[in-house]
Tab-separated table of C-alpha atoms and ligand atoms in Angstrom:
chain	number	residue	atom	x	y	z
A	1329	UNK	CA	30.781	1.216	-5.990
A	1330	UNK	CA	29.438	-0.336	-9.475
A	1331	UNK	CA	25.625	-0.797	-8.946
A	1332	UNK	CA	23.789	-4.161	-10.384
A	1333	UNK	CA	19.864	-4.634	-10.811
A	1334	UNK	CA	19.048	-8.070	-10.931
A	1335	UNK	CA	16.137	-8.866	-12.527
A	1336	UNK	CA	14.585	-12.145	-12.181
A	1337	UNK	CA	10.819	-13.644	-10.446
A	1338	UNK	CA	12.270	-16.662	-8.191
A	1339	UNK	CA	13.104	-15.410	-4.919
A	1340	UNK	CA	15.684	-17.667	-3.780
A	1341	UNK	CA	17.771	-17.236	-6.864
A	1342	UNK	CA	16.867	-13.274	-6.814
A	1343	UNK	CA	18.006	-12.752	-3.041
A	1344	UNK	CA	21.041	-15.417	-3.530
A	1345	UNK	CA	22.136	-13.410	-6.222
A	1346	UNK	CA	21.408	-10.267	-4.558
A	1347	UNK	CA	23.468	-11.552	-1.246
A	1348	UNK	CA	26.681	-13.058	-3.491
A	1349	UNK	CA	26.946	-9.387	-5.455
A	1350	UNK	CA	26.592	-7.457	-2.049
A	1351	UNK	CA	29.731	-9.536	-0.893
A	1352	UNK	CA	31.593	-9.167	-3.984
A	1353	UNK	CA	31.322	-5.422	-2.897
A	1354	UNK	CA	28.507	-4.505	-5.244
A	1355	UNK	CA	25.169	-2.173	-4.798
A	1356	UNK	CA	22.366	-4.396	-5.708
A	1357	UNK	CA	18.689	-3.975	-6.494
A	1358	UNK	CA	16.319	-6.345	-7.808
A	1359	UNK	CA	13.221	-6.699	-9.680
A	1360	UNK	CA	11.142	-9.666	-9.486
A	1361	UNK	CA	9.509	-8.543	-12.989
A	1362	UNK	CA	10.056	-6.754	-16.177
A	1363	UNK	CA	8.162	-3.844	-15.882
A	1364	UNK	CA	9.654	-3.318	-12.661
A	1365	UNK	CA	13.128	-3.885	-14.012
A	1366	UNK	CA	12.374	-1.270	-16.616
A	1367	UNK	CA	11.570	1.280	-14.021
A	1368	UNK	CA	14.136	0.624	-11.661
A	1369	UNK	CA	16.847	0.559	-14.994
A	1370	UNK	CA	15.804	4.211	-15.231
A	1371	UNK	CA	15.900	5.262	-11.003
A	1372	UNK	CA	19.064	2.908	-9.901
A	1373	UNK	CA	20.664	3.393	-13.160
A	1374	UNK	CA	22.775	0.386	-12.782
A	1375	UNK	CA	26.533	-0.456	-14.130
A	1376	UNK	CA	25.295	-3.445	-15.502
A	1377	UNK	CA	21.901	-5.754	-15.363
A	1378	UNK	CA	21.417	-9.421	-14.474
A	1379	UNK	CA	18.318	-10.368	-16.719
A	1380	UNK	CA	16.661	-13.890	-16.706
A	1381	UNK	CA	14.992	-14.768	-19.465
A	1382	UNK	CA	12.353	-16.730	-18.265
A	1383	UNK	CA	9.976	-13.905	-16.375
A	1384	UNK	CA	6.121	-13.917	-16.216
A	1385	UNK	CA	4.122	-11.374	-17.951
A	1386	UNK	CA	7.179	-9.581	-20.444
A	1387	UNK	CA	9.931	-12.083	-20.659
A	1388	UNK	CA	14.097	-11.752	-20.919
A	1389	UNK	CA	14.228	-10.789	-24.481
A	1390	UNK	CA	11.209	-8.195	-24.325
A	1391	UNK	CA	12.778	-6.758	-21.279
A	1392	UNK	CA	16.002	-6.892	-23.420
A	1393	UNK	CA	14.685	-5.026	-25.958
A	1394	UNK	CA	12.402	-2.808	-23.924
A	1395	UNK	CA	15.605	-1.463	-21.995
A	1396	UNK	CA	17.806	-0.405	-25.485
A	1397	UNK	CA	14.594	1.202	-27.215
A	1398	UNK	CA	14.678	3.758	-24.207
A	1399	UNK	CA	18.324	4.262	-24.910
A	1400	UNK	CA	19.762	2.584	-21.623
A	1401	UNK	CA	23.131	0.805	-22.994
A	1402	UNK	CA	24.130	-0.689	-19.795
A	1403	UNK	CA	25.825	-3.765	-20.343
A	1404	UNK	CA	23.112	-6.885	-19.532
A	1405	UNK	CA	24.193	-10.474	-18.510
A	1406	UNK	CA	20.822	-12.441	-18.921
A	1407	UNK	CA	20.315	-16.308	-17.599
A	1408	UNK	CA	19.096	-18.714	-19.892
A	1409	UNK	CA	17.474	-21.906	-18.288
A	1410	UNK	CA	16.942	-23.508	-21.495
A	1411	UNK	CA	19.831	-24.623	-23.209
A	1412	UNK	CA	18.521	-23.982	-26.896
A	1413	UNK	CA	21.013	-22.258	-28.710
A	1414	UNK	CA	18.945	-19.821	-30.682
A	1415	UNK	CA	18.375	-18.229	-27.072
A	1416	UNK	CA	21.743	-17.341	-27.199
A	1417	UNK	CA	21.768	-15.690	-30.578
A	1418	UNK	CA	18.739	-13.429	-29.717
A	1419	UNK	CA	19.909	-12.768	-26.480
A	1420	UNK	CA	22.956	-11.418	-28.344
A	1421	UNK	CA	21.257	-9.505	-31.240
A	1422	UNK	CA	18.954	-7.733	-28.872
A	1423	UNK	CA	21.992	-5.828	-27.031
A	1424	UNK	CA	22.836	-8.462	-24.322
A	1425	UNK	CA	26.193	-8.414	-23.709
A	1426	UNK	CA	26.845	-11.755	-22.063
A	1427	UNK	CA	24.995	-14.883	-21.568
A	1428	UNK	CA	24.923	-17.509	-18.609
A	1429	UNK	CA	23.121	-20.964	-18.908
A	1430	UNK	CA	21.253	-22.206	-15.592
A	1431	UNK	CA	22.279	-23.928	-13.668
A	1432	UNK	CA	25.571	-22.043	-13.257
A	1433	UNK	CA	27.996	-21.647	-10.287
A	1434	UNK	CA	28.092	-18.542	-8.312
A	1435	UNK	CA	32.119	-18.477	-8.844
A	1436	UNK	CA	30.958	-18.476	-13.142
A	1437	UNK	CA	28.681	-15.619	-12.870
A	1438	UNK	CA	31.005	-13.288	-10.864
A	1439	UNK	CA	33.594	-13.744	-13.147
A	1440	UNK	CA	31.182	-12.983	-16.208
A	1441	UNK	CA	30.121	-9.560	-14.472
A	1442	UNK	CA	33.618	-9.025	-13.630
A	1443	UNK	CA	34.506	-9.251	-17.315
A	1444	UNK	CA	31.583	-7.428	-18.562
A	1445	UNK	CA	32.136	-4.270	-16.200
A	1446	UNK	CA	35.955	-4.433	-17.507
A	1447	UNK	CA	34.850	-4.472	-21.227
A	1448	UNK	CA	32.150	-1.730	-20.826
A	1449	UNK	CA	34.757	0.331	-18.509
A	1450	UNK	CA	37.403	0.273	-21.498
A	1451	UNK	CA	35.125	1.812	-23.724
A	1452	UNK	CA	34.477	4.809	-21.921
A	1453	UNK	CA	36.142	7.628	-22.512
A	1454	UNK	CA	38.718	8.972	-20.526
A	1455	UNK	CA	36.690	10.642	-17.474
A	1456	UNK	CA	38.718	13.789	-17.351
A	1457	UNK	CA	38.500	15.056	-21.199
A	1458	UNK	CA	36.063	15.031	-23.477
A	1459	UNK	CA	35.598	16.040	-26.555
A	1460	UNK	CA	32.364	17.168	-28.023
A	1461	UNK	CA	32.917	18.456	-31.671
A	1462	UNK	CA	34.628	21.290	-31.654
A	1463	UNK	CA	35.001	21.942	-28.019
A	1464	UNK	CA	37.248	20.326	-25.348
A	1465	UNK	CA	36.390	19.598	-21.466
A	1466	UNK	CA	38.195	19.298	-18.888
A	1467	UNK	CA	36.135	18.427	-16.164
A	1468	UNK	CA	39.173	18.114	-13.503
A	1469	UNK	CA	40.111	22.150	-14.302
A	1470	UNK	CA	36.555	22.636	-14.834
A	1471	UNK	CA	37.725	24.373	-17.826
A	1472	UNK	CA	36.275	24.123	-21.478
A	1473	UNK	CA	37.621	25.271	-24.606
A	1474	UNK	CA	36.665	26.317	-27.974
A	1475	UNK	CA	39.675	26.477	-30.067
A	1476	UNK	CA	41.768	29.152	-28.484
A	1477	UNK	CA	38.538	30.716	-26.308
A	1478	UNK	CA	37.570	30.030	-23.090
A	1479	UNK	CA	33.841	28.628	-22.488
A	1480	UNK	CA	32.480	29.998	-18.895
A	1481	UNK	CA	30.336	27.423	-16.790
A	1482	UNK	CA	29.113	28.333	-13.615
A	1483	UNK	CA	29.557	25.283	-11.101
A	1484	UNK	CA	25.850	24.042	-11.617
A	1485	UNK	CA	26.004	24.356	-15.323
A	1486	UNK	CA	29.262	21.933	-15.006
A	1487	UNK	CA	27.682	19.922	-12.566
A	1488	UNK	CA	24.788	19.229	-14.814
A	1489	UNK	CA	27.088	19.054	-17.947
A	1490	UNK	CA	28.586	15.999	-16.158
A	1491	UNK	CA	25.642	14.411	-15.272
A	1492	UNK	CA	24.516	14.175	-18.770
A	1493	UNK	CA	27.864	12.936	-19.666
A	1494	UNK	CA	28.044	10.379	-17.543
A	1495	UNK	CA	24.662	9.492	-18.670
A	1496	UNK	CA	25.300	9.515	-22.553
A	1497	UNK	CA	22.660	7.817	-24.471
A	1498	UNK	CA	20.250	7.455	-21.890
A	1499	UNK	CA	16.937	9.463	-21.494
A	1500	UNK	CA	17.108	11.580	-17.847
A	1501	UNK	CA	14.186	12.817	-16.605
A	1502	UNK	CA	14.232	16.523	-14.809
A	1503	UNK	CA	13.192	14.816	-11.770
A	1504	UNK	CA	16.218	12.544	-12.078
A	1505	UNK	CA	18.429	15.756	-12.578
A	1506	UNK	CA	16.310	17.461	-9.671
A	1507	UNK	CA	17.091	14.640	-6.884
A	1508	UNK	CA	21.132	14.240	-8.597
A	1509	UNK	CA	22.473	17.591	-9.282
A	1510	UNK	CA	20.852	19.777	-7.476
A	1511	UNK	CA	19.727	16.986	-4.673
A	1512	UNK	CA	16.955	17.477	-1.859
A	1513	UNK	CA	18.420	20.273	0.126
A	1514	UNK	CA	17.139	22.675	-2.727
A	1515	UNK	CA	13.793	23.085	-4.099
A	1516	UNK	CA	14.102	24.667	-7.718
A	1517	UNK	CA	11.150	24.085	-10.195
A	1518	UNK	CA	11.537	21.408	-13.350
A	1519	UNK	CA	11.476	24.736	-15.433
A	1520	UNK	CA	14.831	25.679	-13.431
A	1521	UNK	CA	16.318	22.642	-14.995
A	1522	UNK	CA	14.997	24.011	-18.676
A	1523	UNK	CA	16.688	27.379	-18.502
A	1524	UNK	CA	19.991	25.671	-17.293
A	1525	UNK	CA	19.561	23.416	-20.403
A	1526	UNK	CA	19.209	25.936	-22.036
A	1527	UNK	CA	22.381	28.069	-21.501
A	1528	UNK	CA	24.216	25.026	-21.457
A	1529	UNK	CA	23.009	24.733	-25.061
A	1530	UNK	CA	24.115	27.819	-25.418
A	1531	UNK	CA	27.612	27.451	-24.714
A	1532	UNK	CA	28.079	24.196	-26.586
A	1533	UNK	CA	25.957	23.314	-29.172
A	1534	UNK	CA	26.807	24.515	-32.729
A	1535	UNK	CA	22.670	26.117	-32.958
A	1536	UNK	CA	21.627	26.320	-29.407
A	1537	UNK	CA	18.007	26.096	-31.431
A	1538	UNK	CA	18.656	23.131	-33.008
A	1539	UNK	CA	20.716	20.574	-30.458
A	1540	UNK	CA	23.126	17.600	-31.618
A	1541	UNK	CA	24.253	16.776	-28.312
A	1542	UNK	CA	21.635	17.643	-25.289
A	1543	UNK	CA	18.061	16.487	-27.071
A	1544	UNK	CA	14.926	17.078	-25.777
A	1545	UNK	CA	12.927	13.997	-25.540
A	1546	UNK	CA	9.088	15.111	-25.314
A	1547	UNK	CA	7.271	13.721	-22.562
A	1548	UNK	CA	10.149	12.060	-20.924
A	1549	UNK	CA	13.415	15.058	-20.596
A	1550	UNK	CA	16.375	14.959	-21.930
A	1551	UNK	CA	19.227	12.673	-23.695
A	1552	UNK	CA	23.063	13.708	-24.012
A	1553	UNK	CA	24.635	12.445	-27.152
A	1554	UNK	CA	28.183	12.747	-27.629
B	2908	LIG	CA1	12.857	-17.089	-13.907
């Protein structure tokens, strides 16, 4: 199920919005502001955000902006209630992906997201393989390989290599990997997550000491880059 934050301060548009996407077969949250849209971009870690530009406090385009300096590409459809073209243009420069001018129809906006979750599905890369430098993985055979050699993962270390995968380019906290890979059932310490990062490092970064592809991002945890 693809999940959608909506983020936008009037309540009848936010819970119409909320109540068409839930039809169309969508998980929905909402945000009725933009530091709460930030927050819940990182803990829902939608498929794609609704952003209106016109929000108290931070507006649209800060919230834009706010979202892609903390390295969350989701794709972002933002509603524009003025008309102006030059809200358009920023709208696009700052990393939205689509724009829709109020007042729109319902049967508009769900084809928009429809198009936008196509466009951001075909760049993905094939979920099975992936390639990162010199090393190939397969996460259906749970396999990797370096060249001829076989890489070893132990079912967590896999489990948490595809979590950052499917996260690539956006910051994860440990308590994010905590609640997802290892879920609620368990109670390992935020340092358990380090050491796993770390052998992970081991087995596929170039210089385990100096990453290219799992970063450490002080303060905040960790970002996969492919
Ligand atoms: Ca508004």
């Amino acid at each position: 199920m693809k999940r959608i934050l909506v983020i936008e301060d009037e309540p009848q548009m936010r819970l119409g919005l909320r109540d068409n996407l839930e039809l169309e077969g969508y998980d929905v949250e909402t945000a009725s502001d933009g530091d709460e849209g930030l927050l819940k971009a990182s803990s829902f870690t939608p498929d794609l955000v609704i952003l209106d530009v016109m929000l108290p406090k931070m507006n649209g385009f800060d919230v834009c902006r706010g979202l892609r300096a903390r390295s969350i590409s989701t794709p972002i459809v933002m509603l524009t209630a003025r008309s102006a073209e030059t809200d358009k243009v920023l709208g696009l420069e700052l990393g939205a992906d689509d724009y829709v001018t109020k007042p729109f129809s319902i049967t508009e906006l769900l084809a928009r997201v429809r198009a936008v979750l196509r466009r951001a599905g075909a760049q993905q890369p094939p979920a099975d393989l992936l390639r990162i430098g010199d090393i190939e993985i397969d996460f259906k055979l749970h396999q990797a390989r370096r060249g001829k050699s076989r890489i070893e993962f132990t079912a967590r270390e896999f489990d948490l290599l595809r979590y950052f995968v499917q996260h690539t380019g956006q910051v994860v906290t440990r308590e994010q990997i905590l609640n997802e890979v290892w879920g609620y059932e368990e109670f390992p310490t935020t340092r358990t997550i380090d050491n796993f990062v770390a052998k992970l490092r081991q087995k596929i970064e170039r210089a385990p000491h100096a990453p290219e592809h799992i970063l450490t991002i002080h303060g905040s945890g960790y970002k996969f880059v492919g």
